[in-house]
Coordinates of C-alpha atoms in Angstrom, one line a residue:
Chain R
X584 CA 0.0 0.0 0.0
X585 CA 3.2 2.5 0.4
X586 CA 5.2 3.8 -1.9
X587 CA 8.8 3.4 -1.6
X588 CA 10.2 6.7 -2.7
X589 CA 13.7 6.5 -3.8
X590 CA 17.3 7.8 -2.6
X591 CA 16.7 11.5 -5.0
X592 CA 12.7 11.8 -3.5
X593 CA 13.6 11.7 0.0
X594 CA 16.8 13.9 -0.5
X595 CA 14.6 16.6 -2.3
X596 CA 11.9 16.9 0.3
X597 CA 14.8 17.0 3.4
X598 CA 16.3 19.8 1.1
X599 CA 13.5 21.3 0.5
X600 CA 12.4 21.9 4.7
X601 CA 15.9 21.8 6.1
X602 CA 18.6 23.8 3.2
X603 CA 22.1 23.9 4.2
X604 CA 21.4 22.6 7.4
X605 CA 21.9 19.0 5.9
X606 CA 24.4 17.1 3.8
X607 CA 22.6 14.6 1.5
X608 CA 24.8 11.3 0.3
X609 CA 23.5 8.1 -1.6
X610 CA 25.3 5.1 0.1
X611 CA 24.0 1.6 -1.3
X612 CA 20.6 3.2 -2.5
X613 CA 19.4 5.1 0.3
X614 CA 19.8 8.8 2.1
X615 CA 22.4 9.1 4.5
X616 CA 21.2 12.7 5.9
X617 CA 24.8 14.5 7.8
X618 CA 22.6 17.4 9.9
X619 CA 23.9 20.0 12.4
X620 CA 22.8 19.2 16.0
X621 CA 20.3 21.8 16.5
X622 CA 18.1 20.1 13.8
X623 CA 19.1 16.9 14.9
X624 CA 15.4 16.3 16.9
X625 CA 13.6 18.6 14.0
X626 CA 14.7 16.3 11.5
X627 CA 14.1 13.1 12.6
X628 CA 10.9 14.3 13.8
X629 CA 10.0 15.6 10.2
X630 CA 11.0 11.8 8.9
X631 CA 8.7 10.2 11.3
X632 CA 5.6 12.4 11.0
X633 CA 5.3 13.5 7.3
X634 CA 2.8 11.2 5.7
X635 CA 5.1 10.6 2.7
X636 CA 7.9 9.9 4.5
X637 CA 6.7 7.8 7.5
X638 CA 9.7 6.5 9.2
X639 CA 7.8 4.7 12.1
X640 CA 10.6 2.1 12.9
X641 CA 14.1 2.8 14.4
X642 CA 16.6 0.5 13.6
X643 CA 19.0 1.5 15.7
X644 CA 21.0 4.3 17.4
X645 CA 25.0 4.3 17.6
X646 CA 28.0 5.7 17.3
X647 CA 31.4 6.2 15.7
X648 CA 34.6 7.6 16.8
X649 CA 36.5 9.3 13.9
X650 CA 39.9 9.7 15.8
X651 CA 40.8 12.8 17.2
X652 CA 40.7 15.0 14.2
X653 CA 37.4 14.1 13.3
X654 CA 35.2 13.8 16.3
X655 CA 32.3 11.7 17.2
X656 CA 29.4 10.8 15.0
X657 CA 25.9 9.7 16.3
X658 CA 24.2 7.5 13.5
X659 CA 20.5 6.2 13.5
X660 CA 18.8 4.2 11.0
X661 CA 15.1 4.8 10.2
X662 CA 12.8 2.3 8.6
X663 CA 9.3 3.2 7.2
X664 CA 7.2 -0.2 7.9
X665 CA 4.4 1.5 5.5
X666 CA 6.8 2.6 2.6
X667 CA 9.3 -0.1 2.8
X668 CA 12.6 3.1 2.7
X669 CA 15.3 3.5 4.9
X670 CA 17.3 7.0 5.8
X671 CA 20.3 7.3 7.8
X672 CA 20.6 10.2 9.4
X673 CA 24.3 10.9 10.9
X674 CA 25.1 13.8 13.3
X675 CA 29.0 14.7 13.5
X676 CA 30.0 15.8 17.0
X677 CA 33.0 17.5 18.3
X678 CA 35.2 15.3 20.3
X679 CA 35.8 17.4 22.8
X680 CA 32.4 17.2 25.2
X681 CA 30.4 15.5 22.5
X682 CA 26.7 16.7 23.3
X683 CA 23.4 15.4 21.5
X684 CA 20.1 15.8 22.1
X685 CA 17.7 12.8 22.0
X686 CA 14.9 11.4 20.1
X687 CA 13.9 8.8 22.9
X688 CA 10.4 11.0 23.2
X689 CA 10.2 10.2 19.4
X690 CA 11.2 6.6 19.3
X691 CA 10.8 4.9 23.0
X692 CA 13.7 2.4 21.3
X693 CA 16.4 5.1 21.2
X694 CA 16.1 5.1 25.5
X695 CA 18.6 1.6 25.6
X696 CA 20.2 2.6 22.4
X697 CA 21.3 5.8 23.6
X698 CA 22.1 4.4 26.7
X699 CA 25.0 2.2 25.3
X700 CA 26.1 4.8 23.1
X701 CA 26.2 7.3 26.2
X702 CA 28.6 4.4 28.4
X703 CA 30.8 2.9 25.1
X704 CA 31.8 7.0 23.7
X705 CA 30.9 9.5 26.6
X706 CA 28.9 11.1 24.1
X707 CA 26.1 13.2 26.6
X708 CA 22.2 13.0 24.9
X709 CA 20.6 15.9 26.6
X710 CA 17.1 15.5 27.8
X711 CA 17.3 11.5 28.3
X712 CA 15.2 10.2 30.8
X713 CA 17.6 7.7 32.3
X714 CA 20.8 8.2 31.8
X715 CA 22.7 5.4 33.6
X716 CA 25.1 2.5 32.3
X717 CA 23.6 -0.6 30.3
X718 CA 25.9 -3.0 29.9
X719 CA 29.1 -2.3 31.5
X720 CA 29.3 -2.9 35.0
X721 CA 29.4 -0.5 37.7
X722 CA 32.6 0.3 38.6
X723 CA 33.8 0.5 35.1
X724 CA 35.9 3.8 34.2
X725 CA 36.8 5.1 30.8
X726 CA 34.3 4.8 27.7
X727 CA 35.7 1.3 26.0
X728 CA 34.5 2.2 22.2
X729 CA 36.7 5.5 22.0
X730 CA 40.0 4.6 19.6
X731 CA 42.5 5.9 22.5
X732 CA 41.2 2.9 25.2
X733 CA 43.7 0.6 25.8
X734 CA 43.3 -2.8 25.8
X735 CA 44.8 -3.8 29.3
X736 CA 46.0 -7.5 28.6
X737 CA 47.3 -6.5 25.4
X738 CA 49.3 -4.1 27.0
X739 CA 50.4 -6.3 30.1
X740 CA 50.8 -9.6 28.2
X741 CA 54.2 -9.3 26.0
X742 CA 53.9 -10.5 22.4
X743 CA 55.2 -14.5 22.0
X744 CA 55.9 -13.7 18.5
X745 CA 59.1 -12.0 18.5
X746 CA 62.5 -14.2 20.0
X747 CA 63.3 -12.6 23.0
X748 CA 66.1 -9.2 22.4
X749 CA 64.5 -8.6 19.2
X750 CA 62.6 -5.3 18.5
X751 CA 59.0 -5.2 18.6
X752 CA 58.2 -4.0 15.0
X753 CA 55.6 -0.7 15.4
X754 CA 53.3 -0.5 12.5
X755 CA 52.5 3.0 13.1
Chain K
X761 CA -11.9 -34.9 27.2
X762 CA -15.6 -36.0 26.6
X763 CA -14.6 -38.7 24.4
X764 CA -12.1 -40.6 26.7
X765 CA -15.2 -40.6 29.2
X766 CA -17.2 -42.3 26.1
X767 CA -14.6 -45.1 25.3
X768 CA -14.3 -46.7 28.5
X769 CA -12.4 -46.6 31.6
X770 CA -8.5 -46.6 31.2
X771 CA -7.9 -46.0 28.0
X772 CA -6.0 -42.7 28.6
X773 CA -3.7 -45.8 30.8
X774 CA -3.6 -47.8 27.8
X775 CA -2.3 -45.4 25.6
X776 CA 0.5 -44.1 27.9
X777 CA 2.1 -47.4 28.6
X778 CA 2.0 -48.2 25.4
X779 CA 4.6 -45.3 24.2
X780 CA 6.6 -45.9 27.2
X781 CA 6.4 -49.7 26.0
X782 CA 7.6 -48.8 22.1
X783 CA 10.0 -46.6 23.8
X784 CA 11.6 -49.3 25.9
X785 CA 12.1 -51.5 22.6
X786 CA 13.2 -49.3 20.7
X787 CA 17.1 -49.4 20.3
X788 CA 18.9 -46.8 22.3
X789 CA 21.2 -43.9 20.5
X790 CA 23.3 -43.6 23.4
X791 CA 27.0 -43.8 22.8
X792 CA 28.6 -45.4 25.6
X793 CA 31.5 -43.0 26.0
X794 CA 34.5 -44.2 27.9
X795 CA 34.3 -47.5 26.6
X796 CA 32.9 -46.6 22.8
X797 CA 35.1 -43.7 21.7
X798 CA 32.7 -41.4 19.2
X799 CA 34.0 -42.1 15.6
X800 CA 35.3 -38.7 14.3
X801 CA 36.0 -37.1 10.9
X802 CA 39.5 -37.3 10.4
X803 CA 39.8 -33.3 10.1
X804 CA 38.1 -32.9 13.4
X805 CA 39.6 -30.2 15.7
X806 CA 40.9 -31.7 19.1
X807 CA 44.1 -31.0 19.3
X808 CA 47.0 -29.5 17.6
X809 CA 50.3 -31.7 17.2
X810 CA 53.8 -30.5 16.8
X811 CA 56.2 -32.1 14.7
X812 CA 59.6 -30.7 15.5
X813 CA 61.9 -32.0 12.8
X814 CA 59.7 -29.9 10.3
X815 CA 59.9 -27.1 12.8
X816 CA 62.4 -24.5 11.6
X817 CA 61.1 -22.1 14.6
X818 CA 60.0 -19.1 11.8
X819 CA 57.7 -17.7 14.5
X820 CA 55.1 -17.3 12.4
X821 CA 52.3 -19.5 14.4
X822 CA 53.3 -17.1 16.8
X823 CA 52.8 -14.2 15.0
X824 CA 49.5 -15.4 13.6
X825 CA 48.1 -16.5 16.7
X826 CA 44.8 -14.4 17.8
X827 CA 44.7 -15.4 21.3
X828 CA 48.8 -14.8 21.7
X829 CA 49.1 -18.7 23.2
X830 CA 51.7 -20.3 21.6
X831 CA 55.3 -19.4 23.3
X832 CA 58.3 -20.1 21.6
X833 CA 62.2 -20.5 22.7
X834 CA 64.7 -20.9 20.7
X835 CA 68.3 -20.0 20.0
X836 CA 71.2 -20.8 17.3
X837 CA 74.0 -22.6 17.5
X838 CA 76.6 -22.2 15.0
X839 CA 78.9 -25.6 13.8
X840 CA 81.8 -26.0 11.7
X841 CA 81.1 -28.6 8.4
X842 CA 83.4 -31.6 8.6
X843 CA 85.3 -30.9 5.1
X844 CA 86.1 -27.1 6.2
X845 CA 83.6 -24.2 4.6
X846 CA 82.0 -21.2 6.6
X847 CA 80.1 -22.2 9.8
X848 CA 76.9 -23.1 9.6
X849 CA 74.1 -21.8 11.9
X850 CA 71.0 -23.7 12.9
X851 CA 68.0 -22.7 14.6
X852 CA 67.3 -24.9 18.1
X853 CA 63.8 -25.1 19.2
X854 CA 64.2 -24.6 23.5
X855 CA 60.4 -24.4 24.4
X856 CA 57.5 -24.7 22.1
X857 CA 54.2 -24.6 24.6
X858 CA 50.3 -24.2 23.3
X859 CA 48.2 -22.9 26.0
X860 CA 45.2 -25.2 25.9
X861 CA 43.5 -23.0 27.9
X862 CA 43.4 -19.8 26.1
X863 CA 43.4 -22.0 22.5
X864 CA 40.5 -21.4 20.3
X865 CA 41.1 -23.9 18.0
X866 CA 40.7 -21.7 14.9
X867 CA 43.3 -23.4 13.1
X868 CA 45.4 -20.3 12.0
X869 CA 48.8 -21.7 13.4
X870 CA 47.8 -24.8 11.3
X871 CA 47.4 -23.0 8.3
X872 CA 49.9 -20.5 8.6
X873 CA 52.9 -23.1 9.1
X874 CA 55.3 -22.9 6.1
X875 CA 56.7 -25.9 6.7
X876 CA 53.8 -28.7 7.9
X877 CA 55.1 -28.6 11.3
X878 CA 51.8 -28.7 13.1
X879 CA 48.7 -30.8 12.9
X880 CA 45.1 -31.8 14.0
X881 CA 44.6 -34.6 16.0
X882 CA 41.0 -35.4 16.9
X883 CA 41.6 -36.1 20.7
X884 CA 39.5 -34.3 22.8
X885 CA 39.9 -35.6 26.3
X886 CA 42.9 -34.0 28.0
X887 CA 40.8 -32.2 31.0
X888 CA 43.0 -31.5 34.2
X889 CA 42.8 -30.3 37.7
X890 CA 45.1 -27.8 37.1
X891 CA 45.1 -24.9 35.1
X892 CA 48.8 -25.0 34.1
X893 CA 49.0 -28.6 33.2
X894 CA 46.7 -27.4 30.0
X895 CA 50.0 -25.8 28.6
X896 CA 51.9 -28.8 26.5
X897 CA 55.5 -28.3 26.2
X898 CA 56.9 -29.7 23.1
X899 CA 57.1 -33.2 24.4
X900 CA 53.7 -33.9 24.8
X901 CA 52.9 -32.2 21.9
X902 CA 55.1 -34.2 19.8
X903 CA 53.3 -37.4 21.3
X904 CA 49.9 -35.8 19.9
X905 CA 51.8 -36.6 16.6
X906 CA 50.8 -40.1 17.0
X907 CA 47.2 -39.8 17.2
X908 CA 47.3 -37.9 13.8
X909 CA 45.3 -39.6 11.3
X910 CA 46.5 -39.3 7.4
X911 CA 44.6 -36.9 5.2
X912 CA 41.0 -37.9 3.9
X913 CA 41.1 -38.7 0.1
X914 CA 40.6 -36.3 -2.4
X915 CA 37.4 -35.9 -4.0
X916 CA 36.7 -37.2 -7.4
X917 CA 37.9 -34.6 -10.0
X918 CA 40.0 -33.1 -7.8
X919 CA 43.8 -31.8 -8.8
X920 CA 46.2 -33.8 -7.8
X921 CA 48.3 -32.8 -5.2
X922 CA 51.9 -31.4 -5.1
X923 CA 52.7 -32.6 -1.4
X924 CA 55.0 -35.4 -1.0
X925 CA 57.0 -34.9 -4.3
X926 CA 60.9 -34.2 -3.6
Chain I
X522 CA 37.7 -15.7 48.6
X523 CA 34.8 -18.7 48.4
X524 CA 33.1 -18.6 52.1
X525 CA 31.4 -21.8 53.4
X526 CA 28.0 -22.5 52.3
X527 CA 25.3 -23.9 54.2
X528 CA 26.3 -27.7 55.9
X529 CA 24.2 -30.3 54.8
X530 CA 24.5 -33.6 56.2
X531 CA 25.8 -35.5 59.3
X532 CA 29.7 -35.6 58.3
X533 CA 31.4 -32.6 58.8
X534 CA 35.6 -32.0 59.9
X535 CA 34.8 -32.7 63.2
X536 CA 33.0 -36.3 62.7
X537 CA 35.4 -39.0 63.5
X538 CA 33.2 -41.9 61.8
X539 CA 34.7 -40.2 58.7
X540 CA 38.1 -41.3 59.0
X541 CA 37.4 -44.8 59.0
X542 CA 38.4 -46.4 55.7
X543 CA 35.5 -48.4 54.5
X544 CA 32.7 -45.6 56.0
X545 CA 35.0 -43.2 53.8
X546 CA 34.7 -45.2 50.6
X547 CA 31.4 -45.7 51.0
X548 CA 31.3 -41.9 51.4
X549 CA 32.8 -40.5 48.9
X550 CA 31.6 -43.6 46.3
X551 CA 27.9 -42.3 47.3
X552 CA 29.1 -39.0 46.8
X553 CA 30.6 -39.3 43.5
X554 CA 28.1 -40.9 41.7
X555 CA 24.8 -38.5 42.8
X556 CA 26.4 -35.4 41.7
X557 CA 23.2 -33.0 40.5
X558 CA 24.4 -30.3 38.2
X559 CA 23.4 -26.7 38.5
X560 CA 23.9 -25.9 34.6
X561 CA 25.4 -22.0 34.5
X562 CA 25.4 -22.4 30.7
X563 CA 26.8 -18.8 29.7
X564 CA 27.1 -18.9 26.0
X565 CA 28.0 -21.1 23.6
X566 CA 29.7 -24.1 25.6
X567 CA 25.7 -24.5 27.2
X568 CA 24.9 -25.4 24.1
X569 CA 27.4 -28.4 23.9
X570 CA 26.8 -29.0 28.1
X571 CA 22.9 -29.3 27.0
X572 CA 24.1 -31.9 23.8
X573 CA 25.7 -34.0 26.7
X574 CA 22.3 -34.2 28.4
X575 CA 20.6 -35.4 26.1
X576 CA 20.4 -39.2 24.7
X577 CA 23.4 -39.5 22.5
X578 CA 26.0 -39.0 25.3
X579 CA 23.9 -39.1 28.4
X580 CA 25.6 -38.0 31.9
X581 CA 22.6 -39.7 33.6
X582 CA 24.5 -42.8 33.2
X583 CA 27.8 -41.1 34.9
X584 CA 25.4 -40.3 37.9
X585 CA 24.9 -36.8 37.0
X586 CA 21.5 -36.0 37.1
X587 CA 20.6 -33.2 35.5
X588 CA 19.4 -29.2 35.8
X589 CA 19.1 -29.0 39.5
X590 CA 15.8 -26.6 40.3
X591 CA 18.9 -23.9 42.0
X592 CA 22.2 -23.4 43.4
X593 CA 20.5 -24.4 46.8
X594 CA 20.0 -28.1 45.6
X595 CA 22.9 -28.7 43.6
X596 CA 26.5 -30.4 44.1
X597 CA 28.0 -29.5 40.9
X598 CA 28.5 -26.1 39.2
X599 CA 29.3 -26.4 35.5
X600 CA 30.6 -23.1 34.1
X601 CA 29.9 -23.4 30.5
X602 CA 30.5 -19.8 28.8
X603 CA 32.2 -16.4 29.0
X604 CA 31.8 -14.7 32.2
X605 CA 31.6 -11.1 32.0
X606 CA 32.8 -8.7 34.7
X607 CA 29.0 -8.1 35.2
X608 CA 27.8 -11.4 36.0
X609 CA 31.0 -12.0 38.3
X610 CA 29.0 -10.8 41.3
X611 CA 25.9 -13.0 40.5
X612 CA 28.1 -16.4 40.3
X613 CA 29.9 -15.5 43.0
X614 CA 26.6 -15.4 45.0
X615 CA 25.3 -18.8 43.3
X616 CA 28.4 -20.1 44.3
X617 CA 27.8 -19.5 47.4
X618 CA 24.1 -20.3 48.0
X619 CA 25.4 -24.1 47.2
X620 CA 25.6 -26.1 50.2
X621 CA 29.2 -28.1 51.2
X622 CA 30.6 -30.5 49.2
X623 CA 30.7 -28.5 46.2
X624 CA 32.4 -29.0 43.0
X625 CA 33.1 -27.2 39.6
X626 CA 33.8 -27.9 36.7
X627 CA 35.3 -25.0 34.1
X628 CA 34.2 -25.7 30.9
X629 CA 35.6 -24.4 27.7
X630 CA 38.0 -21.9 27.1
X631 CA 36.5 -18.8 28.1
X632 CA 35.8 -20.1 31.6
X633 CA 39.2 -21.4 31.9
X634 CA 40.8 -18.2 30.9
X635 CA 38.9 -15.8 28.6
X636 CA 39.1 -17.7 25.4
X637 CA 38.9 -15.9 22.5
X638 CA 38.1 -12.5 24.9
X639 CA 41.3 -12.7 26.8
X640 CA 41.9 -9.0 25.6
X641 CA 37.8 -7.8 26.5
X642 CA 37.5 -4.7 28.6
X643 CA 34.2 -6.4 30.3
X644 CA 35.4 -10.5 30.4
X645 CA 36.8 -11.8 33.3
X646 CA 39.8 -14.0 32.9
X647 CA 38.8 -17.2 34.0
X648 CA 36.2 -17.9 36.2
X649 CA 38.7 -19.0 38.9
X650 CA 39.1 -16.1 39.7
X651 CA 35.9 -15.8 41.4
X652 CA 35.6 -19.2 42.5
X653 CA 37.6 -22.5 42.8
X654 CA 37.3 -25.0 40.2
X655 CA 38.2 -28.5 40.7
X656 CA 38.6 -29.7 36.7
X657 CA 39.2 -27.5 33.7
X658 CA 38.0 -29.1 30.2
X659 CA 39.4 -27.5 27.8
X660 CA 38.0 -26.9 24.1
X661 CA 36.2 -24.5 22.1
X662 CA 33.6 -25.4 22.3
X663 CA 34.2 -28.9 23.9
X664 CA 32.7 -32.0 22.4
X665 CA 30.1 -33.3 24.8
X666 CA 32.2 -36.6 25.5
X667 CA 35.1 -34.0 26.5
X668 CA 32.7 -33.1 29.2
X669 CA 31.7 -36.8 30.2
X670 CA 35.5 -36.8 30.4
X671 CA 35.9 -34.2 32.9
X672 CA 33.2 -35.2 34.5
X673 CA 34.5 -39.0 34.8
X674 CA 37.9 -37.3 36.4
X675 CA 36.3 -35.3 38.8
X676 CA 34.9 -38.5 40.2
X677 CA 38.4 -40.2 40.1
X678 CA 39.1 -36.7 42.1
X679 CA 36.4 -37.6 44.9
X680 CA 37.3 -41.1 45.5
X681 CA 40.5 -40.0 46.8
X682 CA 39.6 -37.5 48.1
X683 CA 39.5 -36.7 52.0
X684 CA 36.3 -35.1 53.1
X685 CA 37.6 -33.7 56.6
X686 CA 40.0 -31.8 54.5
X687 CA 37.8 -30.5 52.5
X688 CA 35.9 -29.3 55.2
X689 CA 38.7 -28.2 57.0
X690 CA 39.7 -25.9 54.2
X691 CA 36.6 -24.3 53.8
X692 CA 36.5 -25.0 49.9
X693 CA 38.6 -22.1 49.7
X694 CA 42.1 -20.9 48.2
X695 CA 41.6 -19.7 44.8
X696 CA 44.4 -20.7 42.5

């Protein structure tokens, strides 16, 4: 009963509320949207409610860290379950303080999502209702998911490969 | 249900024993383990075997190893040929150990030895009290060696293979 | 450190009956062949732990009886799986709720030592760490007859074993 509209239809009607406030790319067939963070909520809000559009289902919510020159990324996938399209919708953040707000009052999904995001990257979604650790336990320290966390017994643990008085060969 | 009430008294009784009756004839699937030993394929994964005259200690199980559980020793010794010449050195393996208990049995040291020096076995019953017994030095590894079956066939149409030619 | 759990049963370190030879056999041969198995199947190694329950390699016939309703009625503790730094706590207590003599078995490598996650930021490294195990089987996963195997030596482990020094050590002293 939908239609599916394609990666150019979609693109055209986020251009068409939102201007320069979004980057449009066509990865695989479908909209990979790249908005500033004010318009973060606004847009993913215009995705879910616009009858054409009519993303109802969210895939998921993560992140990426791009290293330190480029800063975090917050990515979510939307679905439309009436349509049959997807849209990716991609949010860059800085890396230092990384700050978000967050679409769980959209999509009651994005609460756990978020959640693991918030413990694996340190990245702060504002306006979350509970904002406490999901899968880590308690005590832990440090946000594993960042490129700069060390993995301890890789550190501890010297390499068998080399004979011992050789030099370990750095790759970097 | 109303119609068990209809049949007759029991029959519900009948019909119970007589699945636990075809159950007790039928013939049971159970292997008898320590006195049956299962019948494996012959590329099963129980154990890796060493065989340390092929060994030229390259490191490179080492090296590929994703769980870091294979420590090796070694050092060279250098001796003079009997009819004169420049000394030759050789590689001597000291310690060649697979930690059993960090082992994942992915096979990449298997696959990543140059030189056929390592091998499956299908043995699979080497539990211990002790943690540290699970590492096999060399020794025991080298008596893995005899539980190593010889490669399946190859299939029909298959290439022939360039192993075992000088 | 493992604590005492609840004593069950007339023998304990201070029963002198226990020390007689043929009462101890008879002990520990009862006691070796009614082990009931509280299955902490984690991940993947429950899945070979429930293949050994069922009929092709039964542990019924090794005296194992199987799936113990909790820790509070169980003798053995198989820990099939990876144990992550957030369950640590929760075994620990299990561990505990089981009443003396207890044994455990560490099944698989990532109970043994990590496995494959030896490098995890949330795996612990073995679940001796938490508590003490009596056999390690080692595999990954392990066949099912690899487990009948431990299981067979951690019966050859009770029939020597002395009960007033388990007792006496409290089941404690983590390797």
């Amino acid at each position: 009963m939908g239609r599916p509209l394609s990666a150019e239809e979609v693109g055209s009607r986020l251009r068409a509320r939102f201007g320069d406030d979004i980057e449009l790319a066509d990865t695989f067939g479908q909209v990979a949207a790249t908005v500033t963070v004010d318009r973060y909520h606004d847009l993913v809000r215009f995705l879910r409610d616009e009858p054409e559009l009519a993303c109802d289902f969210c895939d998921f919510t993560g992140g990426v860290d791009l290293g330190p020159d480029g800063g975090f990324e917050v990515v979510t996938q939307l679905t439309s379950t009436e349509h049959h399209h997807d849209v990716r919708v991609k949010v860059r953040l800085p890396s230092t303080e990384p700050a978000c707000p967050t679409i769980s009052d959209l999509f009651p999904t994005c609460d756990w999502h978020e959640r693991e995001t918030m413990e694996m990257f340190g990245i702060r979604f504002e306006g979350h209702p509970h904002p406490v650790k999901l899968l880590l336990a308690e005590p832990f320290e440090g946000f594993p998911l960042r490129k700069d966390f060390p993995l301890m017994s890789r550190e501890v643990k010297p390499w068998p490969g080399v004979p011992e008085g050789e030099e370990v060969e750095d790759d970097e | 249900m109303e119609t068990q009430l209809h049949e007759g008294f029991g029959q519900g009784l009948v019909k119970g024993l007589s699945v636990t009756l075809r159950t007790m004839l039928h013939r049971s699937v159970t292997v008898q383990y320590p006195h049956v030993r299962p019948d494996l394929p012959a590329r099963s994964r129980g154990v890796i075997a060493l065989k340390q005259e092929n060994c030229t200690v390259c490191y490179k199980c080492s090296r590929e190893c994703p769980d870091w559980c294979i420590y090796i020793d070694a050092h060279k010794e250098t001796h003079e040929p009997a009819g004169g010449g420049r000394a030759r050195s050789a590689k001597i393996l000291d310690r060649f150990a697979i930690d059993y208990a960090l082992c994942m049995y992915c096979g990449i040291c298997v696959e990543a030895c140059p030189f056929d020096a390592l091998f499956w076995s299908r043995e699979f019953d080497y539990a211990e009290y002790d943690i540290h017994e699970l590492t096999h030095e060399k020794e025991r590894l080298e008596e893995w060696t005899y539980t190593v079956l010889p490669p399946p066939p190859l299939e029909v149409g298959a290439e022939a293979s360039e192993e075992g030619r000088a | 450190m493992a604590q005492r759990g609840p004593d069950v049963g007339v023998i304990t370190e201070k029963t002198p009956i226990a020390k007689i030879k043929p009462v101890r056999f008879l002990l520990n041969w009862g006691r070796r062949y009614s082990l009931w198995v509280f299955n902490f199947g984690l991940a993947c190694c429950s899945i070979e732990f429930i293949a050994a329950s069922t009929a092709k390699n039964d542990f019924i016939r090794l005296g194992v009886i199987p799936f113990a309703h909790g820790p509070r009625q169980a003798d053995l503790l198989v820990v099939a799986g990876t144990l992550t730094d957030k369950m640590a706590p929760v075994i620990k207590r299990l561990y505990d709720q089981m009443p003396d003599p207890k044994y455990v078995i560490s099944f698989g490598s990532c109970s043994n030592c990590g496995g494959p996650y030896w490098d995890s930021y949330s795996v612990t490294k073995g679940v001796d760490q938490i508590i003490p195990v009596d056999v390690f089987v080692p595999g990954c996963p392990p066949r099912p007859e690899a487990l009948l195997h431990g299981i067979i030596r951690l019966q050859e482990k009770i029939r020597d074993e002395d009960i007033q020094e388990k007792f006496r050590s409290g089941t404690t002293a983590v390797s």
